[in-house]
CSV table of C-alpha atoms in Angstrom, one decimal:
chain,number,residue,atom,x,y,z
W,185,UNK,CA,-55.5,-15.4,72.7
W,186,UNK,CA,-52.8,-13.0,74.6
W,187,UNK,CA,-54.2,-9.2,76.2
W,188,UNK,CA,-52.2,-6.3,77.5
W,189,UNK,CA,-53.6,-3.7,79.8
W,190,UNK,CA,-51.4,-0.6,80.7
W,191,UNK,CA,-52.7,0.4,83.8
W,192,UNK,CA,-51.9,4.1,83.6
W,193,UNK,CA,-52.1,6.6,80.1
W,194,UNK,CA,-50.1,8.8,81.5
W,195,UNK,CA,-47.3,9.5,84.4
W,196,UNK,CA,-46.0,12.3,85.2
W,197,UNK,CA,-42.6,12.5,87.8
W,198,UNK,CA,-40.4,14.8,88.8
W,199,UNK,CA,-36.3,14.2,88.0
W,200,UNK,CA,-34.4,11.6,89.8
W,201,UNK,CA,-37.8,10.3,91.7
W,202,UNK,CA,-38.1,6.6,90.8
W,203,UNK,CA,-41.0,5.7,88.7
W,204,UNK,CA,-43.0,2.4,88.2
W,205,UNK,CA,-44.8,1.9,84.7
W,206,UNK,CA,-47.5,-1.0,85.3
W,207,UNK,CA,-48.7,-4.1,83.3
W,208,UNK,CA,-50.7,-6.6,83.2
W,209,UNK,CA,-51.4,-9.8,80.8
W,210,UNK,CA,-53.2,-12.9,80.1
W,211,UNK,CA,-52.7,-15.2,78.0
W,212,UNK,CA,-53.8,-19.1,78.0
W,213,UNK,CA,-50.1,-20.1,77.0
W,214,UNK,CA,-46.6,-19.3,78.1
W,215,UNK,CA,-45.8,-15.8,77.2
W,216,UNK,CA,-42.8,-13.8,76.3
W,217,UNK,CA,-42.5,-10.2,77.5
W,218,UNK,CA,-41.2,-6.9,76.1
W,219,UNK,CA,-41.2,-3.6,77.2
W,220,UNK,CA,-40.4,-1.0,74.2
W,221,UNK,CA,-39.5,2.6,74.0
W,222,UNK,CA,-40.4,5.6,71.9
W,223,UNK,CA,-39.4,9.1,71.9
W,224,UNK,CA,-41.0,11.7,69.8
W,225,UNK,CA,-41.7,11.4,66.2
W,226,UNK,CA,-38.8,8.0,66.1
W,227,UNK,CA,-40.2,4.7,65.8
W,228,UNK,CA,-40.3,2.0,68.9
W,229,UNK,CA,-36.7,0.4,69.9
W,230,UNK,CA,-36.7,-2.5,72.4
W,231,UNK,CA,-36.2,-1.7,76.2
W,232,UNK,CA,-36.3,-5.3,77.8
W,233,UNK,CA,-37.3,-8.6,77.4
W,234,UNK,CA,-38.5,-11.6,79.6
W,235,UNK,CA,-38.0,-15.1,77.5
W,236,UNK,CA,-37.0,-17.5,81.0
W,237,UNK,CA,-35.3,-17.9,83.5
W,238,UNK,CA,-34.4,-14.9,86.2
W,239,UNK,CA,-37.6,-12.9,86.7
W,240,UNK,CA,-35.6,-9.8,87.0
W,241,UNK,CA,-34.6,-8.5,83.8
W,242,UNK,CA,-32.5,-5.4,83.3
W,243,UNK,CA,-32.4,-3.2,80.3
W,244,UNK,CA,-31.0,-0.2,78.7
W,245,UNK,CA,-30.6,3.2,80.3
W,246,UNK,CA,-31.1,1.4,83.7
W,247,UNK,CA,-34.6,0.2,83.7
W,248,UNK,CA,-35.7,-3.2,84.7
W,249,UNK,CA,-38.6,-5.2,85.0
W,250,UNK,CA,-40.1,-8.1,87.0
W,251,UNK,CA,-42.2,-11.1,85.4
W,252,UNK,CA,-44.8,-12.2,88.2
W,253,UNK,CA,-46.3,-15.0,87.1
W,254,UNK,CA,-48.7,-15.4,90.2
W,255,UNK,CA,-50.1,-11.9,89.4
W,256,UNK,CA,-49.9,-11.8,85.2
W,257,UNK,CA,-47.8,-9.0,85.7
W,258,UNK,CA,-44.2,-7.6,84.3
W,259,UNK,CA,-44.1,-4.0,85.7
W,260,UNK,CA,-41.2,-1.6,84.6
W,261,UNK,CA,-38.9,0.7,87.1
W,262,UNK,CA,-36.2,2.7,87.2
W,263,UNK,CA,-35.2,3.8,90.5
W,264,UNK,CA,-34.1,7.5,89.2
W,265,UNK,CA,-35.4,9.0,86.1
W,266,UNK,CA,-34.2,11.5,83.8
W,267,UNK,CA,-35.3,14.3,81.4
W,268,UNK,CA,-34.5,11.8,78.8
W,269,UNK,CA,-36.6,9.1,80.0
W,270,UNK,CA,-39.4,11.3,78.4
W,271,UNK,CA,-41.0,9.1,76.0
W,272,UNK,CA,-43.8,6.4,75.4
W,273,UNK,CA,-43.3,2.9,77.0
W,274,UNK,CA,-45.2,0.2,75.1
W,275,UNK,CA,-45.4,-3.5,77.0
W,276,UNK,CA,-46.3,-6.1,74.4
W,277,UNK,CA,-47.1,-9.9,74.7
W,278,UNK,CA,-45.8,-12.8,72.5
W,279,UNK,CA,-46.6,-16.3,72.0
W,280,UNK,CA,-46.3,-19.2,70.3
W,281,UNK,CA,-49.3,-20.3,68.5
W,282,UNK,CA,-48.2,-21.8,65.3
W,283,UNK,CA,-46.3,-19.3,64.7
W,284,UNK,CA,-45.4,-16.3,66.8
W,285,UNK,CA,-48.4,-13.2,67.8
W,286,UNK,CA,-47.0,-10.2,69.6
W,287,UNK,CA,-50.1,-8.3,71.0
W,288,UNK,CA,-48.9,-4.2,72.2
W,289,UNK,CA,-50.5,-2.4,75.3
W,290,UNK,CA,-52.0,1.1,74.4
W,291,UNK,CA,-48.5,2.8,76.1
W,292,UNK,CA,-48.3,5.2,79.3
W,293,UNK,CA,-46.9,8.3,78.4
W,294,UNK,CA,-43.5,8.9,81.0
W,295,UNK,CA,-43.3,12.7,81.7
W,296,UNK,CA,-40.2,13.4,83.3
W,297,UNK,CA,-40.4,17.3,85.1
W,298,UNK,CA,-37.6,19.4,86.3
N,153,UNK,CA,-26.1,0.8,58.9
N,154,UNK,CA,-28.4,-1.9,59.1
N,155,UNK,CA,-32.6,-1.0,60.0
N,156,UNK,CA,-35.6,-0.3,58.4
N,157,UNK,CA,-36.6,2.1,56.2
N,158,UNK,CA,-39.7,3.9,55.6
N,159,UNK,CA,-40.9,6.2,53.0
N,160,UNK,CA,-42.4,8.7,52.3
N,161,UNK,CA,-41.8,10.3,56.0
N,162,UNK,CA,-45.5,12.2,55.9
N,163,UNK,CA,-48.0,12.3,53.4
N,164,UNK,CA,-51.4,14.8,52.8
N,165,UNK,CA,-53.7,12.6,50.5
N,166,UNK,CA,-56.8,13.7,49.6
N,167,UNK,CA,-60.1,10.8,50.1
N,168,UNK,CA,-60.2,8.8,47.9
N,169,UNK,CA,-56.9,8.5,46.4
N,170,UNK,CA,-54.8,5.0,46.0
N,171,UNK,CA,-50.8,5.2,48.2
N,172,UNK,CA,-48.6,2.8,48.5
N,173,UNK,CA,-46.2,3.3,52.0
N,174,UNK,CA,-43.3,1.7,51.1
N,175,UNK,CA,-40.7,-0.6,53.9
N,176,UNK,CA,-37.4,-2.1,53.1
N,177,UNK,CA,-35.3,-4.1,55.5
N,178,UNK,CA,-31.7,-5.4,55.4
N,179,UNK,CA,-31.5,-7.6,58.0
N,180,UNK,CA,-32.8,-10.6,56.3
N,181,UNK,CA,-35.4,-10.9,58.7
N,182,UNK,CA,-37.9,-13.4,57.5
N,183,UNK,CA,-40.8,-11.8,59.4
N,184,UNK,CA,-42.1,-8.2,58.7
N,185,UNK,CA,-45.5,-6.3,60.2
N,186,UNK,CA,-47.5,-3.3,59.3
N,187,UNK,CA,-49.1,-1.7,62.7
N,188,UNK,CA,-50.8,1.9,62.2
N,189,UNK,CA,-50.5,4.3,65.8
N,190,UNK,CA,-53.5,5.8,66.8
N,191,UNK,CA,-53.6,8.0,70.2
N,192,UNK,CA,-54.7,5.9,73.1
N,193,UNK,CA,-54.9,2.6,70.9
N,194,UNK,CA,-51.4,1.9,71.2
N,195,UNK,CA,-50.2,-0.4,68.0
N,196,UNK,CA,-52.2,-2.4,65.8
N,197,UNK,CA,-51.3,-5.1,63.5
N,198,UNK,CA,-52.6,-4.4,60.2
N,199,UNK,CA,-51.2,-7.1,58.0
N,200,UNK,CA,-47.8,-9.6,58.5
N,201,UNK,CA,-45.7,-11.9,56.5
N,202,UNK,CA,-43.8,-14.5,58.1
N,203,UNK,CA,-41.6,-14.6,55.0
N,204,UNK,CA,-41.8,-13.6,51.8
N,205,UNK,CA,-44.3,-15.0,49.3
N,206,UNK,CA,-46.6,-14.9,52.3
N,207,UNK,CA,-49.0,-12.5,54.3
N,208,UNK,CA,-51.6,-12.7,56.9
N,209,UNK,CA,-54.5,-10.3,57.9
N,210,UNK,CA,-53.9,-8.7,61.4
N,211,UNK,CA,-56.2,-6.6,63.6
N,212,UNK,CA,-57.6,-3.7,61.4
N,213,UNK,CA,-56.9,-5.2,57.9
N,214,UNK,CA,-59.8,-3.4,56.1
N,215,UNK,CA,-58.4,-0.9,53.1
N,216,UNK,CA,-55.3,-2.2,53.3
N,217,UNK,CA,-53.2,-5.0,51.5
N,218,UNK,CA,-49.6,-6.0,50.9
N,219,UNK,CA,-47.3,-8.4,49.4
N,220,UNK,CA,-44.2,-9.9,49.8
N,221,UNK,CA,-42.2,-10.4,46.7
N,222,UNK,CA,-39.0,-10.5,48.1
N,223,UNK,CA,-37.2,-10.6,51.9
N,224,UNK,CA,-36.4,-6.8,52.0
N,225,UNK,CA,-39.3,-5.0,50.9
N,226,UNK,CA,-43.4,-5.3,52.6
N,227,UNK,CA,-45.0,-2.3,50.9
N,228,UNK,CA,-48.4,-1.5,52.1
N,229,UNK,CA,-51.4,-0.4,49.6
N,230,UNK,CA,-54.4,2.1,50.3
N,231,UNK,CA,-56.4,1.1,47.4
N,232,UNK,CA,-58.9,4.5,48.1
N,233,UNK,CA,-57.7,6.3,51.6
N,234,UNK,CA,-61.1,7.2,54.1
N,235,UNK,CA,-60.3,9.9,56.9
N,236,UNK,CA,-59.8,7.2,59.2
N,237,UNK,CA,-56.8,5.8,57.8
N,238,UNK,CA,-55.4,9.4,59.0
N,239,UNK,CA,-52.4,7.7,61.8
N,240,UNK,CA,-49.1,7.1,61.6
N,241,UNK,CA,-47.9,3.7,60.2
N,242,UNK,CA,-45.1,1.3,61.6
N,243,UNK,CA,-43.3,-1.2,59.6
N,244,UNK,CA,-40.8,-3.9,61.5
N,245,UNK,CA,-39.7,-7.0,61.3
N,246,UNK,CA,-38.8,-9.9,63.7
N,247,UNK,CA,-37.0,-13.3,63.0
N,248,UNK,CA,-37.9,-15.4,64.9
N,249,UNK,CA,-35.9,-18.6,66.1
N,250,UNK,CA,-33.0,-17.0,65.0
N,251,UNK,CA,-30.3,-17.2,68.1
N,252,UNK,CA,-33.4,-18.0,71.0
N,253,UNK,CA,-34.7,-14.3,69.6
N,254,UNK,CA,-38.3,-14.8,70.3
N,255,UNK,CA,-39.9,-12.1,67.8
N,256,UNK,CA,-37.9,-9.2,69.3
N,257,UNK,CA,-39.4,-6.6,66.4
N,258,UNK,CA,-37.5,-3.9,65.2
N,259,UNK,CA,-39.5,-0.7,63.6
N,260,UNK,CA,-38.6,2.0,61.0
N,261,UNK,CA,-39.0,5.6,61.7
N,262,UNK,CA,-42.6,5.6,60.7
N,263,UNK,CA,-45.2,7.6,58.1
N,264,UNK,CA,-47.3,9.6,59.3
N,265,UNK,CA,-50.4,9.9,56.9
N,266,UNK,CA,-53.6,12.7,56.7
N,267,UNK,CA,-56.6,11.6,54.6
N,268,UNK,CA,-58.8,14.9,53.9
């Protein structure tokens, strides 16, 4: 069985100040790694994903994120955030088990202040 | 334009009552979920189908079912709505193997339900 821990509920950062959203996962097979985005009242879109190769994986609106298999870990950053970048950030686990399990973190709450 | 679609967009129903939230894809995706929001719980699977004729019980299945008569549509059933199946409800779908895309989900706008 696959976990998920968001390490922080909430984060709060002041425009164009880079900002690091952490998690952290276990799991007792290979894993497969999202992170995905909601803004108020819509539904979840996908951000990024980890399936192999480079660790460093780049997304949409310029965030990326870093598998570290050593430390069960696939933290998200953007290096200058915006207003827009207000929203919920979900990282969620998947893996292969006979067919395919996708477990979500709880989200961290990205507040973005002028 | 090609999604997921949810309905009815909010709901009051009062304890007790039987409602059906309704989810309708056209992306052919074989796989489709039902997760319900709650604040500080993140996402929780409810109930899945990996493609249609079939379903599977997910996290919180108690007071819900659903069925999968066809590829498109993964309604979900209240049979008699408690208080605590006030949240708001997430259908998506995934497929899975389909060009290396390893059950990327994508979700509809959401239903956001009261039970009183």
């Amino acid at each position: 069985a696959q976990s998920v821990t968001q390490l922080d509920s909430q984060v709060p950062v002041f425009e164009e100040a880079p900002v690091e959203l952490r998690c952290n996962y276990s799991s007792s097979v290979s894993v497969y790694l999202f992170w995905y985005v909601q803004y108020p009242n819509q539904g979840l879109q996908l951000l990024l994903k980890y399936l192999s190769g480079s660790t460093l994986v780049k997304g949409i609106n310029g965030f990326e994120a870093e598998f570290n298999k050593s430390q069960t870990s696939f933290h998200l950053r953007k290096p200058s955030v915006h207003i827009s970048d207000t929203a919920e950030y979900f990282c969620a686990v998947s893996a292969y088990t006979g067919g395919f399990k996708t477990i979500f973190g709880a989200g961290t709450r990205l507040f973005v202040k002028a | 334009i090609a999604g997921i679609t949810q309905a009815p967009t909010s709901q009051i129903l009062a304890a007790g009552r039987r409602m059906t939230l309704r989810c309708t894809q056209d992306m052919r995706h074989n796989a489709m979920y039902w997760y319900r929001q709650d604040l500080g719980l993140g996402l929780r699977l409810i109930h899945y189908s990996n493609t249609a004729g079939t379903t599977g019980k997910g996290e919180v299945p108690d007071g819900y079912s659903v069925s999968r008569a066809n590829t498109d549509d993964f309604p979900l059933t209240l049979a008699s709505a408690v208080p605590s199946q006030t949240s708001v409800y997430f259908c998506a779908s995934s497929d899975p193997g389909s060009s290396g895309d390893t059950d990327t989900q994508y979700f509809g706008p959401g239903t956001r339900l009261t039970v009183l």
